[in-house]
mmCIF file of C-alpha atoms in Angstrom:
data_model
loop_
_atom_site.group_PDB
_atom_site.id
_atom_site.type_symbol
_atom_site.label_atom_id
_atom_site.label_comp_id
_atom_site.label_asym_id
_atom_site.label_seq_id
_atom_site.Cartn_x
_atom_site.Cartn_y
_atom_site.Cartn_z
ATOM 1 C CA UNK A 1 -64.601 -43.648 -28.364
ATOM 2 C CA UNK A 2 -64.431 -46.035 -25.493
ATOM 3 C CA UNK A 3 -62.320 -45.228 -22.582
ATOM 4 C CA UNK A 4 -61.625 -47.182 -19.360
ATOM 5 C CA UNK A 5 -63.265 -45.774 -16.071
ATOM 6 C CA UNK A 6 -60.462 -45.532 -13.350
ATOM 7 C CA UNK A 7 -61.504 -45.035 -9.437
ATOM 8 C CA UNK A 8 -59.623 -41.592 -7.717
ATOM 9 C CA UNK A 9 -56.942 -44.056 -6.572
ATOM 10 C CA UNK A 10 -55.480 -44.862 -10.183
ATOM 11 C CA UNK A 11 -57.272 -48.693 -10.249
ATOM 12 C CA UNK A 12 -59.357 -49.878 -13.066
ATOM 13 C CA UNK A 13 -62.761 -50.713 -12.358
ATOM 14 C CA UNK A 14 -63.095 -53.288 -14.699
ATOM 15 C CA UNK A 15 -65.557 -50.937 -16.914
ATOM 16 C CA UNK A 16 -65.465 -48.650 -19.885
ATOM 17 C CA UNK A 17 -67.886 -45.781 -20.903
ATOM 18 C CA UNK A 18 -68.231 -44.661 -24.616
ATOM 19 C CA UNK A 19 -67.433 -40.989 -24.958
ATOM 20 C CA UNK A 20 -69.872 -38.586 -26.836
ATOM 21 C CA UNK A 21 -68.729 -38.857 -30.736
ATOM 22 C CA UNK A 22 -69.910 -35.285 -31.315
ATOM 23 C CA UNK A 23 -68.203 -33.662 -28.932
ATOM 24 C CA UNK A 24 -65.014 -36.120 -28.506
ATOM 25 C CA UNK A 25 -64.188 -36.864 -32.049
ATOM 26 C CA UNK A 26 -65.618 -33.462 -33.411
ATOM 27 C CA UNK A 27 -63.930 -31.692 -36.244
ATOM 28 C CA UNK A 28 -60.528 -29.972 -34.978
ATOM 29 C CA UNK A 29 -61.053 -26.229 -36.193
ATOM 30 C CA UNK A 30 -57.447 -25.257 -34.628
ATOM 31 C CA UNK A 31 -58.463 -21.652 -36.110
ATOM 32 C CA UNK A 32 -61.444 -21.000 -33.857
ATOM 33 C CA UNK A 33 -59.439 -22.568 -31.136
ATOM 34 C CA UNK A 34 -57.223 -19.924 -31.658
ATOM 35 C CA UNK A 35 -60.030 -17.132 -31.627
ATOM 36 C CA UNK A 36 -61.755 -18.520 -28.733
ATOM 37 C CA UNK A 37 -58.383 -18.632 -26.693
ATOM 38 C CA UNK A 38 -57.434 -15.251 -27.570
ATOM 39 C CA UNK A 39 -60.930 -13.892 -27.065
ATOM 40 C CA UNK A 40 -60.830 -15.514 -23.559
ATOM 41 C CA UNK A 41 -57.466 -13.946 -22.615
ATOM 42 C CA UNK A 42 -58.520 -10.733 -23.744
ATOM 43 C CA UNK A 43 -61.982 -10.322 -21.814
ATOM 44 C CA UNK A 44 -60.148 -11.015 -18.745
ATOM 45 C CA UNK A 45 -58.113 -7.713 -19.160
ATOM 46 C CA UNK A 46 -59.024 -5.083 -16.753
ATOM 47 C CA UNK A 47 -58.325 -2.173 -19.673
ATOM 48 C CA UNK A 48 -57.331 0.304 -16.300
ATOM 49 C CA UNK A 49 -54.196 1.195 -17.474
ATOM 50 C CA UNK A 50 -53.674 5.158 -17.067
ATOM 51 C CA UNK A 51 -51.151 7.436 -17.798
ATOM 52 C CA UNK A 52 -51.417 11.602 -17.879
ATOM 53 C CA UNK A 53 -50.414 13.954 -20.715
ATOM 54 C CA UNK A 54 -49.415 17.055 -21.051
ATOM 55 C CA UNK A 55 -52.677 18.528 -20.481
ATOM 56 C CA UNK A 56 -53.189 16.799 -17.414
ATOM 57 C CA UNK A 57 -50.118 16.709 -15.121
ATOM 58 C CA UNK A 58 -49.771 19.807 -12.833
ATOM 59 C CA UNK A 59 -47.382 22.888 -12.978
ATOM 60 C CA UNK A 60 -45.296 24.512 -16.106
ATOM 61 C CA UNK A 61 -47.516 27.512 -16.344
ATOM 62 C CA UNK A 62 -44.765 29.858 -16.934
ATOM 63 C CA UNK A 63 -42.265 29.517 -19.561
ATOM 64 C CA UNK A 64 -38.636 27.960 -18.532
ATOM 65 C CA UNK A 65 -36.787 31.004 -20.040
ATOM 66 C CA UNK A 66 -36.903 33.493 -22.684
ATOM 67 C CA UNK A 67 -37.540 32.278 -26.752
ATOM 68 C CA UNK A 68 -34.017 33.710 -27.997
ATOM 69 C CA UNK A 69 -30.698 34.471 -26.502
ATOM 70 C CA UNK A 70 -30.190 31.985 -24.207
ATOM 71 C CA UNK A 71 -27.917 29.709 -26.807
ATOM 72 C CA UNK A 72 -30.589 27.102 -25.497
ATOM 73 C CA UNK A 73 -33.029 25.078 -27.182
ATOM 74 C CA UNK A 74 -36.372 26.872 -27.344
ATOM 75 C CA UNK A 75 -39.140 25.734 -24.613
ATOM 76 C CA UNK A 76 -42.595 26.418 -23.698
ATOM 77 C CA UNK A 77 -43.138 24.527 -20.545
ATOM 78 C CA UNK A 78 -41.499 22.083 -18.321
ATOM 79 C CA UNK A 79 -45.041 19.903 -18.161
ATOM 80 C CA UNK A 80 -43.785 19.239 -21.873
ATOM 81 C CA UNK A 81 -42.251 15.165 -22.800
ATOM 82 C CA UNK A 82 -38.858 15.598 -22.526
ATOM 83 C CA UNK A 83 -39.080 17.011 -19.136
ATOM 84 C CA UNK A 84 -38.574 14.765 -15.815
ATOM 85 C CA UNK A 85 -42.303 14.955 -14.827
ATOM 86 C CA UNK A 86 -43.558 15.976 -17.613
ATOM 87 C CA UNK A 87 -46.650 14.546 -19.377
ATOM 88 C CA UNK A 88 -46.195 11.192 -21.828
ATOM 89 C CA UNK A 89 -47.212 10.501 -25.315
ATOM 90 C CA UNK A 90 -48.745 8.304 -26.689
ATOM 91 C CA UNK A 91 -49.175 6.027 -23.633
ATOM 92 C CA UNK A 92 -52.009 3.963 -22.580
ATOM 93 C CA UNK A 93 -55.551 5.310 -21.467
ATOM 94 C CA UNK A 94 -58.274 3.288 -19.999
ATOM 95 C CA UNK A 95 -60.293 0.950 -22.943
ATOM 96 C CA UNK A 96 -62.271 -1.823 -22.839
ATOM 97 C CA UNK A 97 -60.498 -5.330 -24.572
ATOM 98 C CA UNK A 98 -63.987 -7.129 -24.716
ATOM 99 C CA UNK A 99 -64.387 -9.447 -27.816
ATOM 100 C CA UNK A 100 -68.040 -11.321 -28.771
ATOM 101 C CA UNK A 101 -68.262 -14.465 -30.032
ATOM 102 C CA UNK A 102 -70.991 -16.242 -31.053
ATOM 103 C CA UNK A 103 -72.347 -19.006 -28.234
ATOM 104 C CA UNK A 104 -72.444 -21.575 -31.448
ATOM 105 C CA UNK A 105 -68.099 -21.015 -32.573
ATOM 106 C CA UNK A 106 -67.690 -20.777 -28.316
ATOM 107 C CA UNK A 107 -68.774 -24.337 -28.216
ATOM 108 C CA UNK A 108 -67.641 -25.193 -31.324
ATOM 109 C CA UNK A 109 -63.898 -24.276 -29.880
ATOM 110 C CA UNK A 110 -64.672 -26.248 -26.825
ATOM 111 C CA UNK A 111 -65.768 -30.061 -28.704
ATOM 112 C CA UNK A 112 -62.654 -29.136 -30.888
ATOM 113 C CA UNK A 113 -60.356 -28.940 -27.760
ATOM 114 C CA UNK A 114 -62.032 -32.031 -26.322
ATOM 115 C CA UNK A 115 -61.155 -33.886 -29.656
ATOM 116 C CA UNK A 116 -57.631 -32.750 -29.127
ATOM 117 C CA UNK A 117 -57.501 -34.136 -25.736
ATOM 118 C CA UNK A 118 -59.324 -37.306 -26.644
ATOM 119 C CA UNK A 119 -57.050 -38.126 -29.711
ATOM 120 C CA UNK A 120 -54.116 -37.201 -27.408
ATOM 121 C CA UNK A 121 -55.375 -39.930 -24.461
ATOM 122 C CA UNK A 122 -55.175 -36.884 -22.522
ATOM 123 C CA UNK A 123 -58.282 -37.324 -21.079
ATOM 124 C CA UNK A 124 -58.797 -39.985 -17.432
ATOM 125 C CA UNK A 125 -62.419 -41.024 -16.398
ATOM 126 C CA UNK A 126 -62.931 -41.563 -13.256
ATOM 127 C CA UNK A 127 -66.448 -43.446 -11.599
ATOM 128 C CA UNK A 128 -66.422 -40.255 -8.879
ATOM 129 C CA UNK A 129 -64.272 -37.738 -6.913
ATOM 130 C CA UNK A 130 -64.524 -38.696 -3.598
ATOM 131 C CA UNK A 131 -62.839 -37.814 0.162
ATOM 132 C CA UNK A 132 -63.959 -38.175 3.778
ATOM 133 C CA UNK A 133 -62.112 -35.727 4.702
ATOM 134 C CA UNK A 134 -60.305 -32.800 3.066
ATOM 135 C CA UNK A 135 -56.820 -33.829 3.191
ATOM 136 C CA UNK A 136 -54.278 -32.089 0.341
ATOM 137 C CA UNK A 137 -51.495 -35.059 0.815
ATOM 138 C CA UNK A 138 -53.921 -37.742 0.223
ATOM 139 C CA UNK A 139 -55.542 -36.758 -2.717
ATOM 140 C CA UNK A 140 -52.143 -34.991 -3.957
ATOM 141 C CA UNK A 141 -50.614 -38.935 -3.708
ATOM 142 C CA UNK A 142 -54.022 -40.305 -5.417
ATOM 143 C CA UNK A 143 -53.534 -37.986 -8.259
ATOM 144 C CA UNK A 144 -50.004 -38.687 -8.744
ATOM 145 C CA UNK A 145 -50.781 -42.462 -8.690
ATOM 146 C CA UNK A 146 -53.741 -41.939 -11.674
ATOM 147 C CA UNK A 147 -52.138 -38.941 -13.961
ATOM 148 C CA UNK A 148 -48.178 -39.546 -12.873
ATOM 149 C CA UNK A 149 -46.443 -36.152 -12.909
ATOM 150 C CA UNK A 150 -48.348 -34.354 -15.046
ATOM 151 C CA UNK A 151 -51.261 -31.115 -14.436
ATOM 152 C CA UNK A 152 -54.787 -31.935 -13.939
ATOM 153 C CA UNK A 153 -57.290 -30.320 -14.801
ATOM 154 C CA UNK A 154 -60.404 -31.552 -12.406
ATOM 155 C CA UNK A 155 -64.385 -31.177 -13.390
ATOM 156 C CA UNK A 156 -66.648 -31.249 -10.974
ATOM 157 C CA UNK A 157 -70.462 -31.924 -11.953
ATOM 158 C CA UNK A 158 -72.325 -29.756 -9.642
ATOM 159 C CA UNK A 159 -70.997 -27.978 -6.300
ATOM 160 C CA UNK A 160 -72.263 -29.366 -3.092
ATOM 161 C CA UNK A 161 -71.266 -30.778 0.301
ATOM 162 C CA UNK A 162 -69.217 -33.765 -1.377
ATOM 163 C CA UNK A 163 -67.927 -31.836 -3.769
ATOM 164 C CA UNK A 164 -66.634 -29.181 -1.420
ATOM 165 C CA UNK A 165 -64.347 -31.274 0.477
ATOM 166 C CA UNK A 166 -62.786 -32.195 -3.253
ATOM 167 C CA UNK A 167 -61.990 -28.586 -3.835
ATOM 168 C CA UNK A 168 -60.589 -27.430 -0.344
ATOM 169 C CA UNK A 169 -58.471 -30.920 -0.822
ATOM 170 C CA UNK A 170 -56.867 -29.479 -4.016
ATOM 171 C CA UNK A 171 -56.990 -26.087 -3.727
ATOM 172 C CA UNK A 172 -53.498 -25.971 -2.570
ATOM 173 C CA UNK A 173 -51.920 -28.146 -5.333
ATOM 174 C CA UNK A 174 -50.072 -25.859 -7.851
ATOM 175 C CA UNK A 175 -50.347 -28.347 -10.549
ATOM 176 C CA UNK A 176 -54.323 -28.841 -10.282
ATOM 177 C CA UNK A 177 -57.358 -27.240 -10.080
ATOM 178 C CA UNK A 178 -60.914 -28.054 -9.904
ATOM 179 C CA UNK A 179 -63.666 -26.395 -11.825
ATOM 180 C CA UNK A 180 -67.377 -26.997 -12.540
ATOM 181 C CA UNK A 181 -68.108 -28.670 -15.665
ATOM 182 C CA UNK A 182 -70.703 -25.775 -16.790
ATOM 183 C CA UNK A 183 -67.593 -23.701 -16.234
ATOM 184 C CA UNK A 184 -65.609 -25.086 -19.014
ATOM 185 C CA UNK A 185 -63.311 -22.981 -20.879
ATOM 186 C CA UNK A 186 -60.796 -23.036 -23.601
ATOM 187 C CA UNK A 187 -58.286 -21.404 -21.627
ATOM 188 C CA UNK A 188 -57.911 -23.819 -18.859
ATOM 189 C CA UNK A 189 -58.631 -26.756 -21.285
ATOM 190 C CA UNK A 190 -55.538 -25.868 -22.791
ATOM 191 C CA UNK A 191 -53.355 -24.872 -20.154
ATOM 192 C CA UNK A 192 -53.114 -28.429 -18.417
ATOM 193 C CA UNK A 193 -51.790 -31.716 -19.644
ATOM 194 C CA UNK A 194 -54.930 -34.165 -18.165
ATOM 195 C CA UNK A 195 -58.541 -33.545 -18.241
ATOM 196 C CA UNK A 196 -59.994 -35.778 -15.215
ATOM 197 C CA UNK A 197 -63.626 -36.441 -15.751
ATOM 198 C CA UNK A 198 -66.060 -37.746 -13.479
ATOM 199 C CA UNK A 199 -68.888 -40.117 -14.701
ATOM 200 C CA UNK A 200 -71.270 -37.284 -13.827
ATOM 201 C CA UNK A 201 -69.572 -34.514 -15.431
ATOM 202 C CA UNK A 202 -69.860 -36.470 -18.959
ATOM 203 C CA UNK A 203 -73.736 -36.001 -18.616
ATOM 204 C CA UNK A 204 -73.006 -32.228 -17.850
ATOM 205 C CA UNK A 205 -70.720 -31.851 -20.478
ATOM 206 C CA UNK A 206 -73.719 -33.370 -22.980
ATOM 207 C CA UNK A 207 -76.440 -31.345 -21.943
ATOM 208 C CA UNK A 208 -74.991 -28.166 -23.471
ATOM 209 C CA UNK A 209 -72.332 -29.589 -25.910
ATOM 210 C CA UNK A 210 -73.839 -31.728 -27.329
ATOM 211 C CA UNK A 211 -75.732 -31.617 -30.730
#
């Protein structure tokens, strides 16, 4: 697949680069995009949630009142449910939401998504991300200019001094965000309308996608 190259400003350069056919115009498995999206959403749960039974809240040693005569319903302590302070049931304890995956179906998901994008012309190459200086209004005008009104998501090939001034230029923009191109994931794949590559990020991309 042979897309046009654009410069940061929206311009076309005049050139064209040929996308990776087996990772851009892989098989859609929308099945094991599903399973690698959910398994992504649920590693990133902290599984902390805590609440105390009966056993474990404090007081109630002594019983409220006497078992008969009272014309009241029969109790044994007020640590019990249906008191105000009493312990819960069946409430959350601490657990761990962790899912594997196999690295092969994790990458699998990934070409799958890319195909998605690619088919979709949701996908804008540029020849390189680029600032002097970081400025959020500039490149928040560039980006409008070369995507319209839409959310980017940004790869970066590697992080260094150039690169640097790219992510403190956008990390303010609430409709954009920068990540490394070894950092791919399904998640944020999904969860924005553009997928801005850089020339340099497509040979990143390769080396570990591609078959």
């Amino acid at each position: 697949m042979k897309v046009d190259v654009y410069t940061l400003q929206g311009k076309k350069t005049g050139e064209s680069v040929e996308l990776p056919a087996d990772i851009f115009e892989a098989p859609v498995n929308v099945d094991l995009m599903h399973q690698a999206y959910m398994r992504q959403l649920s590693n990133a749960r902290l599984g902390t949630h805590s609440t105390k039974g009966r056993s474990e809240v404090s007081g109630g040693g002594k019983k409220p009142w006497k078992q008969k005569g009272t014309g009241r319903a029969r109790q044994g302590s007020t640590r019990s449910a249906q008191w105000v302070g009493g312990g819960k049931v069946h409430t959350p304890k601490p657990r761990d939401y962790t899912k594997d995956m196999p690295k092969k179906m994790r990458r699998a998901a990934l070409r799958s998504a890319l195909s998605v994008k690619a088919a979709g012309h949701e996908i804008v190459v540029v020849d390189e991300l680029k600032v002097d200086k970081p400025k959020t209004k500039e490149v928040a005008q560039a980006l409008e200019k070369l995507i319209g009104e839409q959310t980017a998501l940004i790869l970066i090939p590697v992080k260094g001094e150039k690169e640097d001034l790219v992510v403190r230029s956008m990390r303010n923009l609430p409709d954009a965000k920068v990540l490394l191109a070894s950092y791919l994931n399904i998640r944020d794949l999904l969860g924005y309308d553009k997928l801005v590559l850089p020339l340099s990020a497509i040979e990143v991309i390769s080396s570990y996608l591609g078959k």
